[in-house]
């Protein structure tokens, strides 16, 4: 399948199956177009996502006379029930995806009934999202592309996605989880898209090489809290162990992974969870890090991470909260403290921990960078009104919960409704 060619430029955009062009192209040296992380763009991770049922993974490719110049992952959702964070119609109006209506004034709530919202969502399928499974943009550009070419490709990307959606007969589409740099590169004042803040990536950085260096980087109050939580965990009956490599993923994690899907509004789909682990082990096994927590010989918590350079990226986590109390501090020890104590002596300097729980992450030293979405539902669509309110609530949440951990200028790159 080929998207139509824009003759005004030398670039041709085409939609292919994920493996078609990538199989003939050595992507190992390809780069993030704005010099950011590429863990979710790596060829091995793309191969892992290609094997995950039931989502159809496509790829938008930019060509010129030299061959492929840019690869952009596409996720096609043909009907409701897909991945919540990449199911474009389902994201609108669902605060599990983003938004905080409690922070809106009485006159800021959308004038949309539940029936109107449901009807609009139903009419918005099939839907297309440009993004990746890892809350990152996932775009790769040819390493020889200079700054001008990268800027030109990114400027043309929103139109290329819209044309791909039209060709695939999609009623809605979006570009998801854009960094501030990518939003600036792709946004246009006459764009058909509505921009919304989807949350903020939580980033924990430490320049030292030991657990003591991490503690020293915190304020006295935060240091005391972290030390108290670390001590309480060590004195509890919960123990944890970090394993690496493809064998670190096992069947003992599938049930909790399925329960996490339920918490995010998706079917448990244990087979999908098992398939996810098999794919990660097969393609990304040498970079897999898994931390498990046991209580009385039973796994009660886990986090799966991917290692790339000096950075560890949180992929997924799960906890048995019926067997854990708040006094165990299992989440913070498993996801933060264990990983830092293990990783800092091994050269790990950065943890990327996803979009949620901002006050808790700020207390433990995280900074934050907003992620944006560009949405297209068509003119006069109730989903547009819902999206506007979600954006306002999410912006206010980030300002209040992230505080000085996030630069206000990062939010200011988007023009939209007031957020204070």
Coordinates of C-alpha atoms in Angstrom, one line a residue:
X1 CA 0.0 0.0 0.0
X2 CA 1.3 3.4 -0.9
X3 CA 0.3 6.8 0.4
X4 CA -0.1 9.4 -2.3
X5 CA 2.9 11.3 -3.4
X6 CA 3.3 15.1 -2.7
X7 CA 4.8 16.4 -5.9
X8 CA 5.7 19.7 -4.3
X9 CA 8.7 18.0 -2.7
X10 CA 11.1 15.3 -3.6
X11 CA 9.8 13.2 -0.7
X12 CA 7.3 10.3 -1.2
X13 CA 5.5 8.9 1.9
X14 CA 4.3 5.3 1.9
X15 CA 2.6 3.0 4.4
X16 CA 4.0 -0.5 4.6
X17 CA 3.8 -3.5 6.9
X18 CA 6.3 -3.0 9.7
X19 CA 8.7 -5.6 8.4
X20 CA 8.6 -4.9 4.7
X21 CA 11.1 -2.0 4.3
X22 CA 12.8 -2.5 7.7
X23 CA 13.8 -6.0 6.7
X24 CA 15.8 -4.5 3.8
X25 CA 17.2 -1.6 5.7
X26 CA 19.9 -1.7 8.4
X27 CA 18.4 0.6 11.1
X28 CA 21.0 0.0 13.8
X29 CA 22.7 3.3 13.0
X30 CA 19.6 5.3 12.4
X31 CA 18.8 8.2 14.8
X32 CA 16.2 10.0 16.7
X33 CA 15.5 13.1 14.5
X34 CA 16.0 15.6 17.4
X35 CA 18.8 13.7 19.1
X36 CA 16.7 12.2 21.9
X37 CA 16.3 8.6 23.2
X38 CA 15.7 5.9 20.7
X39 CA 15.1 2.8 22.8
X40 CA 11.5 2.5 21.6
X41 CA 12.7 3.0 18.0
X42 CA 15.4 0.4 18.0
X43 CA 15.0 -2.3 15.4
X44 CA 14.9 -5.1 18.1
X45 CA 12.1 -3.4 19.9
X46 CA 10.2 -2.9 16.7
X47 CA 10.5 -6.5 15.9
X48 CA 9.2 -7.4 19.4
X49 CA 6.1 -5.1 18.9
X50 CA 5.5 -6.6 15.5
X51 CA 4.8 -10.0 17.1
X52 CA 2.3 -8.7 19.6
X53 CA -1.4 -9.7 18.9
X54 CA -3.9 -8.4 18.1
X55 CA -2.6 -4.9 17.1
X56 CA -1.8 -4.3 13.5
X57 CA 1.6 -2.6 13.4
X58 CA 2.4 -0.6 10.2
X59 CA 5.1 1.9 9.3
X60 CA 5.0 5.2 7.5
X61 CA 8.2 5.6 5.5
X62 CA 9.6 8.8 3.8
X63 CA 11.5 8.1 0.6
X64 CA 13.5 10.2 -1.8
X65 CA 15.8 9.3 -4.7
X66 CA 18.3 7.9 -2.2
X67 CA 15.9 5.5 -0.6
X68 CA 14.2 5.5 2.8
X69 CA 14.9 8.6 4.9
X70 CA 12.5 8.3 7.9
X71 CA 10.5 5.6 9.6
X72 CA 7.4 6.3 11.8
X73 CA 5.5 3.5 13.6
X74 CA 1.8 3.4 13.0
X75 CA -0.8 1.6 15.0
X76 CA -4.1 0.9 13.3
X77 CA -7.1 0.4 15.7
X78 CA -10.1 -0.9 13.7
X79 CA -12.6 -1.0 16.5
X80 CA -12.9 -0.1 20.2
X81 CA -11.0 -2.2 22.7
X82 CA -7.4 -1.6 21.6
X83 CA -4.5 -0.3 23.7
X84 CA -6.0 2.5 25.7
X85 CA -2.9 4.8 25.4
X86 CA -2.9 4.5 21.6
X87 CA -6.6 4.0 20.9
X88 CA -7.2 7.6 19.7
X89 CA -11.1 7.7 20.1
X90 CA -11.0 5.9 23.5
X91 CA -8.4 8.4 24.8
X92 CA -10.9 11.3 24.3
X93 CA -12.9 11.7 27.5
X94 CA -11.2 9.0 29.4
X95 CA -9.1 10.4 32.3
X96 CA -7.2 7.1 32.7
X97 CA -5.4 8.2 29.5
X98 CA -5.0 11.9 30.6
X99 CA -6.9 14.8 32.0
X100 CA -8.2 15.9 35.4
X101 CA -11.8 17.3 35.4
X102 CA -11.5 18.0 39.1
X103 CA -9.3 21.0 38.2
X104 CA -11.8 22.6 35.8
X105 CA -14.1 25.4 36.6
X106 CA -17.9 25.0 36.2
X107 CA -17.9 26.7 32.8
X108 CA -14.9 24.7 31.5
X109 CA -16.5 21.2 31.4
X110 CA -17.4 20.2 27.9
X111 CA -21.1 20.4 26.9
X112 CA -21.2 16.8 25.7
X113 CA -23.6 14.1 26.9
X114 CA -22.5 10.5 27.6
X115 CA -24.6 9.4 24.6
X116 CA -23.0 12.0 22.3
X117 CA -19.5 11.0 23.5
X118 CA -20.2 7.3 22.9
X119 CA -21.7 7.9 19.5
X120 CA -18.7 10.1 18.5
X121 CA -16.2 7.5 19.6
X122 CA -18.0 4.7 17.7
X123 CA -17.9 6.9 14.5
X124 CA -14.2 7.6 14.9
X125 CA -13.1 4.0 14.0
X126 CA -11.0 2.8 12.3
X127 CA -8.3 5.0 13.8
X128 CA -4.6 5.6 13.2
X129 CA -1.9 6.6 15.7
X130 CA 1.6 7.6 14.9
X131 CA 3.6 6.5 18.0
X132 CA 5.1 3.5 19.7
X133 CA 4.3 1.1 22.5
X134 CA 6.7 2.8 24.9
X135 CA 5.2 6.3 25.5
X136 CA 7.8 7.7 23.1
X137 CA 7.5 8.9 19.5
X138 CA 9.6 6.1 18.0
X139 CA 10.7 8.0 14.9
X140 CA 14.0 7.2 13.2
X141 CA 15.8 9.2 10.6
X142 CA 18.7 8.3 8.3
X143 CA 22.0 9.1 10.1
X144 CA 23.3 11.1 7.1
X145 CA 20.2 13.5 7.1
X146 CA 21.3 17.0 8.0
X147 CA 19.4 19.4 10.2
X148 CA 17.5 21.0 7.2
X149 CA 16.4 17.6 5.9
X150 CA 15.2 16.5 9.3
X151 CA 13.3 19.7 9.8
X152 CA 11.7 19.3 6.4
X153 CA 10.6 15.7 7.1
X154 CA 9.2 16.5 10.5
X155 CA 7.3 19.5 9.1
X156 CA 5.7 17.3 6.5
X157 CA 4.9 14.4 8.9
X158 CA 1.4 15.6 10.2
X159 CA 0.2 15.9 6.6
X160 CA 1.7 12.5 5.7
X161 CA -0.1 10.9 8.7
X162 CA -3.4 12.5 7.6
X163 CA -3.0 11.2 4.1
X164 CA -2.1 7.7 5.4
X165 CA -5.3 7.8 7.6
X166 CA -7.3 8.8 4.5
X167 CA -5.9 6.0 2.5
X168 CA -6.5 3.5 5.2
X169 CA -10.1 4.8 5.5
X170 CA -9.6 5.9 9.1
X171 CA -12.2 8.3 10.6
X172 CA -9.6 9.7 13.1
X173 CA -5.9 9.9 13.6
X174 CA -3.2 11.3 15.9
X175 CA 0.5 11.8 16.5
X176 CA 1.1 10.7 20.1
X177 CA 3.6 11.3 22.9
X178 CA 5.6 14.0 21.1
X179 CA 8.5 15.6 22.9
X180 CA 8.5 19.4 23.1
X181 CA 11.1 19.5 20.3
X182 CA 9.0 17.3 18.1
X183 CA 5.9 19.3 18.8
X184 CA 7.7 22.5 17.7
X185 CA 9.0 20.7 14.6
X186 CA 5.6 19.4 13.5
X187 CA 3.1 22.0 14.7
X188 CA 1.6 24.5 12.2
X189 CA -0.7 27.4 13.0
X190 CA -3.1 26.3 10.2
X191 CA -3.0 22.7 11.2
X192 CA -6.1 20.5 11.2
X193 CA -4.9 19.0 14.5
X194 CA -5.9 19.9 18.0
X195 CA -2.9 19.7 20.4
X196 CA -3.3 18.3 23.9
X197 CA -0.9 17.6 26.8
X198 CA -0.9 13.9 27.5
X199 CA 1.3 13.9 30.7
X200 CA 4.9 14.1 31.4
X201 CA 7.8 11.7 31.2
X202 CA 9.4 11.2 34.7
X203 CA 13.2 11.2 34.5
X204 CA 15.5 10.4 37.4
X205 CA 19.1 11.4 36.8
X206 CA 22.1 10.8 39.0
X207 CA 25.7 11.8 38.1
X208 CA 27.2 9.6 40.8
X209 CA 28.1 6.0 40.8
X210 CA 26.8 4.7 44.1
X211 CA 23.6 4.6 46.2
X212 CA 25.3 7.1 48.5
X213 CA 25.7 9.5 45.7
X214 CA 22.0 9.3 44.9
X215 CA 21.1 10.0 48.5
X216 CA 23.5 12.9 48.6
X217 CA 21.8 14.5 45.6
X218 CA 18.5 14.8 47.6
X219 CA 17.5 17.5 50.1
X220 CA 17.7 16.6 53.7
X221 CA 14.0 16.0 54.0
X222 CA 13.8 13.8 50.9
X223 CA 16.9 11.9 51.9
X224 CA 15.4 11.0 55.3
X225 CA 12.2 9.8 53.7
X226 CA 14.1 7.6 51.1
X227 CA 16.3 6.2 53.8
X228 CA 13.3 5.4 56.0
X229 CA 11.5 3.6 53.1
X230 CA 14.7 1.7 52.2
X231 CA 15.2 0.6 55.8
X232 CA 11.6 -0.5 56.3
X233 CA 11.7 -2.6 53.1
X234 CA 14.9 -4.2 54.2
X235 CA 13.4 -5.1 57.6
X236 CA 10.2 -6.5 56.1
X237 CA 9.4 -10.0 55.0
X238 CA 9.5 -8.9 51.3
X239 CA 12.8 -9.6 49.4
X240 CA 13.7 -8.7 45.9
X241 CA 16.2 -9.8 43.2
X242 CA 17.3 -8.3 40.0
X243 CA 17.8 -10.6 37.0
X244 CA 19.0 -9.8 33.5
X245 CA 18.8 -11.4 30.1
X246 CA 16.1 -13.3 28.3
X247 CA 15.6 -15.8 31.1
X248 CA 14.7 -13.0 33.5
X249 CA 11.2 -13.0 32.0
X250 CA 9.0 -15.9 33.2
X251 CA 5.5 -17.3 33.5
X252 CA 5.3 -16.2 37.2
X253 CA 4.8 -12.6 36.0
X254 CA 2.0 -13.2 33.6
X255 CA -0.9 -13.0 36.0
X256 CA 0.2 -9.7 37.5
X257 CA 0.8 -8.4 34.0
X258 CA -2.7 -9.3 33.1
X259 CA -4.0 -7.6 36.2
X260 CA -2.2 -4.4 35.2
X261 CA -4.0 -4.5 31.9
X262 CA -7.3 -4.7 33.8
X263 CA -6.4 -1.6 35.8
X264 CA -5.7 0.3 32.6
X265 CA -9.1 -0.6 31.2
X266 CA -8.1 -3.4 28.9
X267 CA -9.0 -7.1 28.8
X268 CA -6.7 -9.3 30.9
X269 CA -5.6 -11.3 27.8
X270 CA -3.0 -13.5 29.5
X271 CA -2.0 -14.9 26.2
X272 CA -1.1 -11.4 25.0
X273 CA 1.0 -10.9 28.2
X274 CA 2.8 -14.2 27.6
X275 CA 3.4 -13.2 24.0
X276 CA 4.8 -9.8 25.0
X277 CA 7.3 -11.5 27.3
X278 CA 8.3 -14.0 24.7
X279 CA 8.9 -11.3 22.1
X280 CA 10.9 -9.1 24.5
X281 CA 13.0 -12.2 25.5
X282 CA 13.6 -13.1 21.8
X283 CA 14.5 -9.7 20.4
X284 CA 15.6 -7.6 23.4
X285 CA 16.8 -10.3 25.7
X286 CA 20.3 -9.0 26.2
X287 CA 18.9 -5.7 27.4
X288 CA 16.1 -6.9 29.6
X289 CA 16.3 -6.2 33.4
X290 CA 13.7 -7.6 35.7
X291 CA 13.3 -6.9 39.4
X292 CA 11.0 -9.3 41.4
X293 CA 9.7 -9.1 44.9
X294 CA 8.7 -12.2 46.9
X295 CA 6.8 -12.6 50.1
X296 CA 6.5 -16.1 51.6
X297 CA 7.9 -17.6 48.4
X298 CA 5.3 -15.9 46.1
X299 CA 6.0 -13.1 43.7
X300 CA 4.2 -10.0 44.9
X301 CA 5.7 -7.4 42.6
X302 CA 7.8 -6.9 39.5
X303 CA 9.2 -4.3 37.1
X304 CA 10.5 -5.0 33.6
X305 CA 13.0 -2.5 32.3
X306 CA 15.0 -2.1 29.1
X307 CA 18.7 -1.0 29.2
X308 CA 20.1 1.2 26.5
X309 CA 23.4 2.9 27.0
X310 CA 23.4 4.6 30.4
X311 CA 19.6 4.7 30.7
X312 CA 17.1 2.3 32.0
X313 CA 13.5 2.5 30.7
X314 CA 10.5 1.2 32.6
X315 CA 8.5 -1.0 30.3
X316 CA 5.9 -2.5 32.6
X317 CA 5.3 -3.3 36.3
X318 CA 2.8 -5.2 38.4
X319 CA 2.0 -5.6 42.1
X320 CA -0.2 -7.9 44.3
X321 CA -1.6 -5.2 46.5
X322 CA -3.7 -7.7 48.5
X323 CA -0.4 -9.2 49.8
X324 CA 1.4 -5.9 50.2
X325 CA 0.7 -3.0 52.6
X326 CA 1.7 0.6 52.3
X327 CA 4.4 0.0 55.0
X328 CA 6.3 -2.3 52.7
X329 CA 7.1 0.5 50.3
X330 CA 7.5 -2.2 47.7
X331 CA 6.8 0.0 44.6
X332 CA 9.5 2.6 45.4
X333 CA 12.1 0.0 46.4
X334 CA 11.5 -2.2 43.4
X335 CA 11.3 0.5 40.8
X336 CA 13.6 3.1 42.1
X337 CA 16.0 2.1 45.0
X338 CA 16.9 -1.4 44.0
X339 CA 17.5 -0.3 40.4
X340 CA 19.7 2.6 41.4
X341 CA 21.7 0.6 43.9
X342 CA 22.3 -2.1 41.2
X343 CA 22.7 0.3 38.3
X344 CA 24.8 3.2 39.4
X345 CA 28.0 1.1 39.9
X346 CA 27.3 -0.3 36.4
X347 CA 27.3 3.1 34.7
X348 CA 23.5 3.7 34.8
X349 CA 22.9 7.4 35.1
X350 CA 19.3 7.9 34.1
X351 CA 15.9 6.2 34.7
X352 CA 12.9 7.0 32.6
X353 CA 9.8 6.0 34.5
X354 CA 6.7 6.9 32.6
X355 CA 3.7 9.2 32.9
X356 CA 2.0 9.1 36.3
X357 CA 2.4 9.6 40.1
X358 CA 4.2 12.9 39.7
X359 CA 4.3 14.0 43.4
X360 CA 5.8 10.7 44.5
X361 CA 8.3 10.7 41.8
X362 CA 9.2 14.4 42.4
X363 CA 9.9 13.5 46.1
X364 CA 12.4 10.9 45.0
X365 CA 14.3 13.3 42.7
X366 CA 12.6 13.1 39.3
X367 CA 12.3 15.8 36.8
X368 CA 9.6 15.9 34.2
X369 CA 9.1 16.6 30.5
X370 CA 5.7 17.0 29.0
X371 CA 4.4 14.7 26.2
X372 CA 1.9 16.0 23.6
X373 CA -0.6 14.6 21.2
X374 CA -1.9 16.0 17.9
X375 CA -5.5 14.8 17.3
X376 CA -7.7 14.9 14.3
X377 CA -11.4 14.0 14.7
X378 CA -12.9 16.1 12.0
X379 CA -14.8 19.5 12.3
X380 CA -17.4 20.1 14.9
X381 CA -16.8 16.8 16.6
X382 CA -17.8 16.3 20.3
X383 CA -14.5 14.6 20.8
X384 CA -12.8 17.9 20.0
X385 CA -14.7 19.6 22.9
X386 CA -13.9 16.8 25.3
X387 CA -10.2 17.0 24.3
X388 CA -10.0 20.7 25.0
X389 CA -11.2 20.2 28.5
X390 CA -8.9 17.2 29.1
X391 CA -5.9 19.3 28.0
X392 CA -6.8 22.1 30.4
X393 CA -7.1 19.7 33.3
X394 CA -3.9 17.9 32.5
X395 CA -1.9 21.1 32.1
X396 CA -3.0 22.3 35.5
X397 CA -2.2 18.9 37.1
X398 CA 1.3 19.0 35.7
X399 CA 1.9 22.6 36.9
X400 CA 0.7 21.8 40.4
X401 CA 2.1 18.3 40.8
X402 CA 5.5 18.6 39.0
X403 CA 6.2 22.1 40.3
X404 CA 9.8 23.2 39.8
X405 CA 10.6 19.7 38.5
X406 CA 9.3 20.8 35.0
X407 CA 10.2 23.9 33.1
X408 CA 7.1 26.0 32.4
X409 CA 8.6 26.8 29.0
X410 CA 8.1 23.2 28.0
X411 CA 4.4 23.6 28.4
X412 CA 4.4 27.0 26.7
X413 CA 5.5 25.5 23.4
X414 CA 1.8 24.7 22.8
X415 CA -0.8 27.4 22.1
X416 CA -4.1 26.5 23.5
X417 CA -6.6 27.0 26.3
X418 CA -5.3 28.6 29.5
X419 CA -3.9 26.2 32.1
X420 CA -3.7 28.4 35.2

